Amino acid sequence: MQSLFVSAALLGSPGLLLSSNVLAAETAASNVFSQQEIEQLVAPIALYPDALLAQVLMASTYPLEVVQAARWRKANSSLKDKALEDALLKQPWDASVKSLAAFPDVLAMLNDKIDWTQKLGDAFLAQQKDVMDATQRLRAKAKAEGNLKDSKEQKVIVESTPTTVIRIEPQTEVVYVPVYNPTVVYGPWPYPSYVPYYWYPPSYAYAASAFSFTVGVMVGAALWGDCDWHHGHVNINVNHYNSFNRTTINNTNWTHNVDHRRGVEYRDKTTREQYRPQTNHREQSREAFRGKADQTRADLGTIDRADMQGQLKDLDRAELSQQLQNKAAAKPEHRDNQSNGSAKSGKKAKPVANPIAPSATHRDSAFSQPDHSQLARSARDRGASSQRSVSRPVRVSGHGK
């Protein structure tokens, strides 16, 4: 792909305008796996029995769970048959990952080459039909080389209608996993820049032949996957699946479960949008919220602080003045009667509660405290003067002292 860093001089030259649509198309094309890359990825497993191949492809889309399962299987290597199935039921992994615990060598391979496993899963999610077609091309090459044929371990079935496909099935309920060198079994490898890796179990003794098998494994219902070669996808044998996982499903179509991805990033935008649309919605909501918050902060920045303080002072003065007027109008007679009664009895009048004290619910402002205290002192002075004038004896002219 041509470099996207184009000089300003070139962009300004006539006839060299680079369309944004072209740039987007080139970027999208760079995220597509080429035929060479896909054949490199599937070469180590293309000759697996169909059911096992399908489950490896499914499990490769959950690389983190593959690592967890491989470690768990190594720590529980003595478990087998029903004891293994019972223990797997307690694990939180996807069913495809659990099923590979019956094939510890395969699980170990996926774990040892986890970078390859993740790329295989990415290719399978994004280009499932291309992966299936590449597998058939490689099987045809291995058959042409005489390295893929019937044996006591497997059956090789060629179907020619509607298109030619090669199926591989175990001969019995005992499953043998093939071990082979991908650069040999398919003939001379045609892509020197995309050479597949060759993995074999540590306990495996290298044989002179290009194609051999590991020790057979009695797996029972652990093999529940299948390949629909004519439509280019994988599906599920629900009877085996339900038996192994002790559940009841009736959908034969396999669907990637994003929850078992465990946060591992998807390779390209298209796959991310397909399997994590809710993430995109959350991101859009966050961006919208940030925009509103930024606007609110900008609006607050335009408010004149001095003007705001002045408005608060005026508001507090108005509230206090209104409270004084209301209280003074509500109890004039009561105050006079109280004062006269005190004068007649000769007792000193008790001070009247301060009528201008702010109510408990009044919210004082830090800007208006000096005004409150000034008004309060004036009101107290007037109240005291009134009380003294009422309490003083009245002199009557013409009488003695």
Tab-separated table of C-alpha atoms in Angstrom:
chain	number	residue	atom	x	y	z
A	1	MET	CA	0.000	0.000	0.000
A	2	GLN	CA	1.308	3.448	-0.882
A	3	SER	CA	2.399	5.648	1.967
A	4	LEU	CA	-0.300	7.906	3.345
A	5	PHE	CA	2.249	10.618	4.128
A	6	VAL	CA	1.993	12.739	1.007
A	7	SER	CA	3.919	16.010	0.843
A	8	ALA	CA	2.043	19.285	0.759
A	9	ALA	CA	3.666	20.108	-2.570
A	10	LEU	CA	2.272	16.955	-4.169
A	11	LEU	CA	-1.170	17.513	-2.700
A	12	GLY	CA	-1.156	21.012	-4.127
A	13	SER	CA	-0.140	19.878	-7.597
A	14	PRO	CA	-2.800	19.590	-10.305
A	15	GLY	CA	-4.017	16.062	-10.923
A	16	LEU	CA	-2.590	14.731	-7.655
A	17	LEU	CA	-5.539	15.330	-5.342
A	18	LEU	CA	-5.857	12.382	-2.990
A	19	SER	CA	-9.453	11.536	-2.128
A	20	SER	CA	-10.280	10.819	1.514
A	21	ASN	CA	-12.353	7.896	0.251
A	22	VAL	CA	-9.255	6.402	-1.371
A	23	LEU	CA	-7.314	6.793	1.869
A	24	ALA	CA	-10.102	5.105	3.810
A	25	ALA	CA	-10.251	2.262	1.294
A	26	GLU	CA	-6.485	1.719	1.496
A	27	THR	CA	-6.601	1.717	5.294
A	28	ALA	CA	-9.444	-0.817	5.298
A	29	ALA	CA	-7.578	-2.985	2.783
A	30	SER	CA	-4.545	-3.082	5.080
A	31	ASN	CA	-6.706	-4.735	7.759
A	32	VAL	CA	-7.677	-7.617	5.482
A	33	PHE	CA	-5.667	-10.833	5.746
A	34	SER	CA	-4.166	-11.861	2.424
A	35	GLN	CA	-4.486	-15.380	1.027
A	36	GLN	CA	-0.826	-16.005	1.864
A	37	GLU	CA	-1.314	-14.908	5.482
A	38	ILE	CA	-4.409	-17.043	5.945
A	39	GLU	CA	-2.767	-20.168	4.519
A	40	GLN	CA	0.201	-19.554	6.813
A	41	LEU	CA	-2.156	-19.366	9.812
A	42	VAL	CA	-4.264	-22.459	9.049
A	43	ALA	CA	-1.433	-24.703	7.776
A	44	PRO	CA	-0.617	-26.223	11.222
A	45	ILE	CA	-4.247	-27.351	11.768
A	46	ALA	CA	-5.743	-27.751	8.267
A	47	LEU	CA	-5.347	-31.551	8.408
A	48	TYR	CA	-7.088	-31.959	11.766
A	49	PRO	CA	-10.384	-33.908	11.807
A	50	ASP	CA	-13.249	-31.593	10.868
A	51	ALA	CA	-14.839	-31.536	14.326
A	52	LEU	CA	-11.556	-30.800	16.110
A	53	LEU	CA	-10.617	-28.177	13.521
A	54	ALA	CA	-13.947	-26.391	14.047
A	55	GLN	CA	-13.469	-26.251	17.814
A	56	VAL	CA	-9.881	-25.008	17.501
A	57	LEU	CA	-11.097	-22.185	15.254
A	58	MET	CA	-13.846	-21.281	17.729
A	59	ALA	CA	-11.497	-21.387	20.726
A	60	SER	CA	-8.882	-19.243	18.970
A	61	THR	CA	-11.270	-16.288	19.224
A	62	TYR	CA	-10.889	-16.448	23.034
A	63	PRO	CA	-7.082	-16.304	23.475
A	64	LEU	CA	-7.083	-15.321	27.140
A	65	GLU	CA	-9.293	-18.237	28.104
A	66	VAL	CA	-7.041	-20.555	26.084
A	67	VAL	CA	-4.099	-19.521	28.261
A	68	GLN	CA	-6.121	-20.028	31.440
A	69	ALA	CA	-7.346	-23.444	30.318
A	70	ALA	CA	-3.853	-24.596	29.332
A	71	ARG	CA	-2.469	-23.719	32.749
A	72	TRP	CA	-5.409	-25.353	34.487
A	73	ARG	CA	-5.052	-28.527	32.400
A	74	LYS	CA	-1.356	-28.768	33.153
A	75	ALA	CA	-2.098	-28.485	36.870
A	76	ASN	CA	-4.855	-31.132	36.586
A	77	SER	CA	-3.234	-33.527	34.140
A	78	SER	CA	-4.480	-36.618	36.001
A	79	LEU	CA	-8.154	-35.856	35.340
A	80	LYS	CA	-9.862	-37.781	32.562
A	81	ASP	CA	-13.231	-39.055	31.365
A	82	LYS	CA	-16.159	-38.145	33.644
A	83	ALA	CA	-13.949	-36.632	36.345
A	84	LEU	CA	-12.553	-34.248	33.745
A	85	GLU	CA	-16.014	-33.344	32.460
A	86	ASP	CA	-17.264	-32.699	36.007
A	87	ALA	CA	-14.313	-30.428	36.752
A	88	LEU	CA	-14.743	-28.514	33.488
A	89	LEU	CA	-18.356	-27.688	34.320
A	90	LYS	CA	-17.085	-25.462	37.135
A	91	GLN	CA	-14.838	-23.426	34.847
A	92	PRO	CA	-16.061	-20.103	33.379
A	93	TRP	CA	-14.612	-20.583	29.884
A	94	ASP	CA	-16.378	-20.881	26.564
A	95	ALA	CA	-17.511	-24.405	25.655
A	96	SER	CA	-15.044	-24.552	22.750
A	97	VAL	CA	-12.146	-23.863	25.116
A	98	LYS	CA	-13.377	-26.429	27.638
A	99	SER	CA	-13.644	-29.095	24.944
A	100	LEU	CA	-9.941	-28.773	24.114
A	101	ALA	CA	-9.049	-29.897	27.636
A	102	ALA	CA	-9.642	-33.405	26.249
A	103	PHE	CA	-6.719	-32.716	23.872
A	104	PRO	CA	-3.945	-31.433	26.145
A	105	ASP	CA	-1.362	-31.418	23.331
A	106	VAL	CA	-3.563	-29.204	21.160
A	107	LEU	CA	-4.281	-26.880	24.079
A	108	ALA	CA	-0.552	-26.695	24.838
A	109	MET	CA	0.171	-25.774	21.195
A	110	LEU	CA	-2.373	-22.935	21.251
A	111	ASN	CA	-0.893	-21.660	24.511
A	112	ASP	CA	2.753	-21.931	23.427
A	113	LYS	CA	2.060	-19.965	20.249
A	114	ILE	CA	-0.501	-17.541	21.658
A	115	ASP	CA	0.400	-14.806	19.160
A	116	TRP	CA	-0.401	-17.203	16.322
A	117	THR	CA	-3.578	-18.297	18.129
A	118	GLN	CA	-4.837	-14.735	18.418
A	119	LYS	CA	-4.115	-13.990	14.741
A	120	LEU	CA	-5.883	-17.186	13.741
A	121	GLY	CA	-8.927	-16.121	15.755
A	122	ASP	CA	-8.849	-12.618	14.288
A	123	ALA	CA	-8.754	-14.023	10.753
A	124	PHE	CA	-11.575	-16.432	11.536
A	125	LEU	CA	-13.804	-13.685	12.944
A	126	ALA	CA	-13.161	-11.246	10.110
A	127	GLN	CA	-12.866	-13.633	7.127
A	128	GLN	CA	-14.450	-16.930	8.092
A	129	LYS	CA	-15.133	-18.125	4.552
A	130	ASP	CA	-11.587	-17.248	3.460
A	131	VAL	CA	-10.244	-19.370	6.323
A	132	MET	CA	-12.427	-22.327	5.323
A	133	ASP	CA	-11.467	-21.996	1.640
A	134	ALA	CA	-7.753	-21.814	2.493
A	135	THR	CA	-8.101	-25.015	4.526
A	136	GLN	CA	-9.589	-26.829	1.538
A	137	ARG	CA	-6.778	-25.640	-0.745
A	138	LEU	CA	-4.180	-26.978	1.666
A	139	ARG	CA	-5.976	-30.311	2.048
A	140	ALA	CA	-6.041	-30.677	-1.724
A	141	LYS	CA	-2.282	-30.042	-1.858
A	142	ALA	CA	-1.570	-32.580	0.895
A	143	LYS	CA	-3.711	-35.169	-0.882
A	144	ALA	CA	-1.951	-34.490	-4.175
A	145	GLU	CA	1.384	-35.039	-2.411
A	146	GLY	CA	0.144	-38.400	-1.109
A	147	ASN	CA	0.260	-37.243	2.506
A	148	LEU	CA	-3.488	-37.153	3.186
A	149	LYS	CA	-5.211	-40.510	2.870
A	150	ASP	CA	-7.236	-43.109	4.711
A	151	SER	CA	-5.555	-44.890	7.604
A	152	LYS	CA	-6.477	-46.759	10.749
A	153	GLU	CA	-6.661	-43.382	12.483
A	154	GLN	CA	-8.795	-41.399	10.039
A	155	LYS	CA	-11.107	-41.381	7.037
A	156	VAL	CA	-10.543	-38.964	4.157
A	157	ILE	CA	-13.782	-38.305	2.267
A	158	VAL	CA	-13.868	-36.397	-1.027
A	159	GLU	CA	-17.180	-34.814	-2.016
A	160	SER	CA	-17.526	-33.384	-5.505
A	161	THR	CA	-21.021	-31.891	-5.371
A	162	PRO	CA	-21.718	-29.012	-5.616
A	163	THR	CA	-18.018	-28.193	-5.247
A	164	THR	CA	-15.136	-30.445	-4.319
A	165	VAL	CA	-14.428	-30.582	-0.599
A	166	ILE	CA	-12.294	-32.925	1.481
A	167	ARG	CA	-13.613	-34.092	4.833
A	168	ILE	CA	-11.519	-35.728	7.543
A	169	GLU	CA	-13.190	-37.875	10.194
A	170	PRO	CA	-11.895	-40.205	12.928
A	171	GLN	CA	-12.184	-43.909	12.145
A	172	THR	CA	-13.593	-44.655	15.606
A	173	GLU	CA	-14.508	-42.835	18.799
A	174	VAL	CA	-10.801	-42.683	19.538
A	175	VAL	CA	-9.410	-39.472	18.049
A	176	TYR	CA	-5.832	-39.220	16.821
A	177	VAL	CA	-4.393	-35.746	16.356
A	178	PRO	CA	-2.106	-35.533	13.318
A	179	VAL	CA	1.433	-34.226	13.677
A	180	TYR	CA	3.167	-32.926	10.563
A	181	ASN	CA	5.584	-30.338	9.227
A	182	PRO	CA	3.558	-27.781	7.227
A	183	THR	CA	6.502	-26.903	4.994
A	184	VAL	CA	6.760	-30.556	3.897
A	185	VAL	CA	3.300	-32.155	3.951
A	186	TYR	CA	1.815	-29.702	1.432
A	187	GLY	CA	4.775	-29.878	-0.915
A	188	PRO	CA	7.214	-26.995	-1.409
A	189	TRP	CA	5.867	-24.003	0.486
A	190	PRO	CA	5.145	-21.239	-2.053
A	191	TYR	CA	5.277	-18.190	0.221
A	192	PRO	CA	8.791	-17.592	1.612
A	193	SER	CA	7.604	-14.454	3.429
A	194	TYR	CA	4.815	-16.385	5.170
A	195	VAL	CA	6.316	-19.624	6.421
A	196	PRO	CA	4.042	-21.541	8.873
A	197	TYR	CA	5.487	-22.770	12.113
A	198	TYR	CA	5.979	-26.422	12.953
A	199	TRP	CA	4.874	-27.466	16.424
A	200	TYR	CA	4.937	-30.957	17.850
A	201	PRO	CA	4.342	-32.262	21.380
A	202	PRO	CA	7.418	-32.459	23.634
A	203	SER	CA	6.846	-36.198	24.082
A	204	TYR	CA	6.531	-36.762	20.339
A	205	ALA	CA	9.330	-38.747	18.706
A	206	TYR	CA	10.074	-37.313	15.286
A	207	ALA	CA	9.216	-39.847	12.593
A	208	ALA	CA	10.726	-40.270	9.171
A	209	SER	CA	7.338	-39.894	7.503
A	210	ALA	CA	5.897	-36.452	6.821
A	211	PHE	CA	2.650	-37.322	8.553
A	212	SER	CA	1.994	-39.164	11.820
A	213	PHE	CA	-0.307	-39.098	14.855
A	214	THR	CA	-0.241	-38.560	18.578
A	215	VAL	CA	-1.587	-41.171	20.975
A	216	GLY	CA	-5.334	-41.669	20.481
A	217	VAL	CA	-7.766	-39.999	22.843
A	218	MET	CA	-11.187	-41.315	23.789
A	219	VAL	CA	-13.164	-38.072	23.819
A	220	GLY	CA	-16.821	-39.107	23.628
A	221	ALA	CA	-19.092	-36.067	23.287
A	222	ALA	CA	-16.220	-33.577	23.632
A	223	LEU	CA	-16.177	-33.335	19.832
A	224	TRP	CA	-19.335	-31.419	18.960
A	225	GLY	CA	-18.126	-28.997	16.271
A	226	ASP	CA	-18.535	-29.436	12.523
A	227	CYS	CA	-17.575	-27.675	9.287
A	228	ASP	CA	-20.078	-26.519	6.693
A	229	TRP	CA	-17.616	-26.372	3.810
A	230	HIS	CA	-20.135	-25.444	1.153
A	231	HIS	CA	-21.267	-22.325	3.035
A	232	GLY	CA	-17.916	-21.430	4.562
A	233	HIS	CA	-18.655	-21.552	8.278
A	234	VAL	CA	-18.676	-23.850	11.301
A	235	ASN	CA	-21.665	-25.198	13.194
A	236	ILE	CA	-22.610	-27.310	16.195
A	237	ASN	CA	-23.774	-30.876	16.726
A	238	VAL	CA	-26.343	-30.006	19.389
A	239	ASN	CA	-26.678	-33.570	20.685
A	240	HIS	CA	-22.969	-33.882	21.451
A	241	TYR	CA	-22.794	-30.290	22.675
A	242	ASN	CA	-25.668	-30.760	25.133
A	243	SER	CA	-24.258	-34.049	26.365
A	244	PHE	CA	-20.766	-32.672	26.996
A	245	ASN	CA	-21.863	-29.346	28.475
A	246	ARG	CA	-24.955	-30.743	30.247
A	247	THR	CA	-27.226	-28.115	28.842
A	248	THR	CA	-30.008	-27.809	26.292
A	249	ILE	CA	-29.516	-25.735	23.164
A	250	ASN	CA	-31.168	-26.154	19.782
A	251	ASN	CA	-29.249	-23.685	17.622
A	252	THR	CA	-26.760	-25.386	15.302
A	253	ASN	CA	-25.142	-22.105	14.249
A	254	TRP	CA	-21.998	-21.047	16.062
A	255	THR	CA	-21.871	-17.428	17.226
A	256	HIS	CA	-18.890	-15.681	18.768
A	257	ASN	CA	-19.578	-14.726	22.399
A	258	VAL	CA	-17.999	-11.357	23.165
A	259	ASP	CA	-18.155	-11.973	26.937
A	260	HIS	CA	-15.584	-14.763	26.627
A	261	ARG	CA	-13.228	-12.419	24.781
A	262	ARG	CA	-12.312	-11.149	28.275
A	263	GLY	CA	-11.389	-7.677	27.079
A	264	VAL	CA	-8.866	-8.768	24.434
A	265	GLU	CA	-8.927	-6.104	21.724
A	266	TYR	CA	-10.309	-6.926	18.306
A	267	ARG	CA	-7.916	-6.445	15.417
A	268	ASP	CA	-9.847	-4.105	13.144
A	269	LYS	CA	-12.621	-1.533	13.293
A	270	THR	CA	-15.141	-3.651	11.387
A	271	THR	CA	-14.847	-6.542	13.849
A	272	ARG	CA	-14.979	-4.178	16.828
A	273	GLU	CA	-18.164	-2.580	15.534
A	274	GLN	CA	-19.691	-6.002	14.880
A	275	TYR	CA	-19.034	-7.492	18.295
A	276	ARG	CA	-18.831	-4.445	20.585
A	277	PRO	CA	-21.534	-2.017	19.415
A	278	GLN	CA	-22.425	-1.205	23.019
A	279	THR	CA	-18.869	0.055	23.557
A	280	ASN	CA	-19.246	2.456	20.657
A	281	HIS	CA	-22.501	3.792	22.112
A	282	ARG	CA	-20.874	4.388	25.490
A	283	GLU	CA	-17.991	6.230	23.841
A	284	GLN	CA	-20.421	8.445	21.935
A	285	SER	CA	-22.333	9.211	25.150
A	286	ARG	CA	-19.109	10.131	26.943
A	287	GLU	CA	-18.098	12.462	24.126
A	288	ALA	CA	-21.518	14.144	24.175
A	289	PHE	CA	-21.296	14.608	27.950
A	290	ARG	CA	-17.794	16.075	27.663
A	291	GLY	CA	-19.082	18.578	25.101
A	292	LYS	CA	-21.912	19.733	27.365
A	293	ALA	CA	-19.611	19.971	30.385
A	294	ASP	CA	-17.088	22.054	28.442
A	295	GLN	CA	-19.860	24.423	27.325
A	296	THR	CA	-21.117	24.787	30.903
A	297	ARG	CA	-17.629	25.637	32.145
A	298	ALA	CA	-17.262	28.177	29.344
A	299	ASP	CA	-20.582	29.808	30.284
A	300	LEU	CA	-19.569	30.028	33.932
A	301	GLY	CA	-16.344	31.717	32.923
A	302	THR	CA	-18.255	34.603	31.335
A	303	ILE	CA	-20.084	35.563	34.559
A	304	ASP	CA	-18.820	38.785	36.213
A	305	ARG	CA	-17.903	37.812	39.778
A	306	ALA	CA	-18.261	41.364	41.169
A	307	ASP	CA	-21.681	41.723	39.585
A	308	MET	CA	-22.773	38.393	41.066
A	309	GLN	CA	-21.617	39.450	44.564
A	310	GLY	CA	-23.478	42.750	44.280
A	311	GLN	CA	-26.677	40.973	43.319
A	312	LEU	CA	-26.356	38.671	46.316
A	313	LYS	CA	-25.934	41.650	48.683
A	314	ASP	CA	-29.003	43.403	47.299
A	315	LEU	CA	-31.010	40.223	47.605
A	316	ASP	CA	-30.038	39.683	51.267
A	317	ARG	CA	-30.829	43.310	52.207
A	318	ALA	CA	-34.253	43.072	50.604
A	319	GLU	CA	-35.035	39.820	52.413
A	320	LEU	CA	-33.960	41.214	55.811
A	321	SER	CA	-35.934	44.443	55.390
A	322	GLN	CA	-39.078	42.511	54.491
A	323	GLN	CA	-38.694	40.259	57.555
A	324	LEU	CA	-38.385	43.310	59.849
A	325	GLN	CA	-41.510	44.902	58.426
A	326	ASN	CA	-43.531	41.701	58.724
A	327	LYS	CA	-42.583	41.084	62.346
A	328	ALA	CA	-43.113	44.690	63.401
A	329	ALA	CA	-46.592	44.747	61.857
A	330	ALA	CA	-47.597	41.415	63.393
A	331	LYS	CA	-47.043	42.239	67.161
A	332	PRO	CA	-47.391	45.971	67.990
A	333	GLU	CA	-50.161	45.631	70.623
A	334	HIS	CA	-48.545	42.726	72.340
A	335	ARG	CA	-45.354	44.682	72.791
A	336	ASP	CA	-47.191	47.756	74.221
A	337	ASN	CA	-49.319	45.682	76.610
A	338	GLN	CA	-46.259	43.907	77.824
A	339	SER	CA	-44.531	47.206	78.509
A	340	ASN	CA	-47.568	48.767	80.323
A	341	GLY	CA	-48.072	45.685	82.442
A	342	SER	CA	-44.515	45.846	83.577
A	343	ALA	CA	-44.847	49.499	84.530
A	344	LYS	CA	-47.984	48.919	86.651
A	345	SER	CA	-46.507	46.016	88.528
A	346	GLY	CA	-43.307	47.877	89.202
A	347	LYS	CA	-41.347	45.080	87.765
A	348	LYS	CA	-38.669	45.616	85.225
A	349	ALA	CA	-39.849	44.588	81.800
A	350	LYS	CA	-38.216	41.564	80.378
A	351	PRO	CA	-36.344	42.258	77.196
A	352	VAL	CA	-38.321	41.399	74.136
A	353	ALA	CA	-36.833	38.780	71.872
A	354	ASN	CA	-34.924	40.390	69.075
A	355	PRO	CA	-37.498	40.696	66.277
A	356	ILE	CA	-34.919	41.186	63.621
A	357	ALA	CA	-32.914	38.025	64.242
A	358	PRO	CA	-32.838	36.019	61.065
A	359	SER	CA	-34.882	32.846	61.009
A	360	ALA	CA	-33.204	29.483	61.293
A	361	THR	CA	-33.996	28.797	57.707
A	362	HIS	CA	-32.442	32.065	56.463
A	363	ARG	CA	-29.331	31.401	54.401
A	364	ASP	CA	-26.710	34.026	55.246
A	365	SER	CA	-24.447	35.207	52.507
A	366	ALA	CA	-20.761	35.774	53.113
A	367	PHE	CA	-21.085	39.016	51.179
A	368	SER	CA	-23.922	40.438	53.340
A	369	GLN	CA	-22.746	39.835	56.930
A	370	PRO	CA	-21.596	43.456	57.582
A	371	ASP	CA	-25.030	44.799	56.523
A	372	HIS	CA	-26.864	42.344	58.811
A	373	SER	CA	-24.945	43.407	61.897
A	374	GLN	CA	-25.458	47.146	61.190
A	375	LEU	CA	-29.212	46.721	60.767
A	376	ALA	CA	-29.421	44.544	63.870
A	377	ARG	CA	-27.687	47.194	66.069
A	378	SER	CA	-30.002	49.938	64.828
A	379	ALA	CA	-33.080	47.849	65.564
A	380	ARG	CA	-31.902	47.002	69.097
A	381	ASP	CA	-31.232	50.687	69.851
A	382	ARG	CA	-34.728	51.680	68.768
A	383	GLY	CA	-36.283	48.886	70.843
A	384	ALA	CA	-34.364	49.871	73.990
A	385	SER	CA	-35.317	53.544	73.652
A	386	SER	CA	-38.983	52.626	73.324
A	387	GLN	CA	-38.882	50.463	76.431
A	388	ARG	CA	-37.285	53.238	78.551
A	389	SER	CA	-39.899	55.750	77.533
A	390	VAL	CA	-42.724	53.431	78.489
A	391	SER	CA	-41.259	52.428	81.868
A	392	ARG	CA	-40.447	56.048	83.105
A	393	PRO	CA	-43.092	57.591	85.573
A	394	VAL	CA	-45.192	60.377	84.078
A	395	ARG	CA	-45.020	63.808	85.792
A	396	VAL	CA	-48.317	65.693	86.266
A	397	SER	CA	-48.048	69.461	86.392
A	398	GLY	CA	-49.339	71.190	89.564
A	399	HIS	CA	-48.508	68.388	91.981
A	400	GLY	CA	-45.684	68.148	94.362
A	401	LYS	CA	-42.567	66.248	93.840
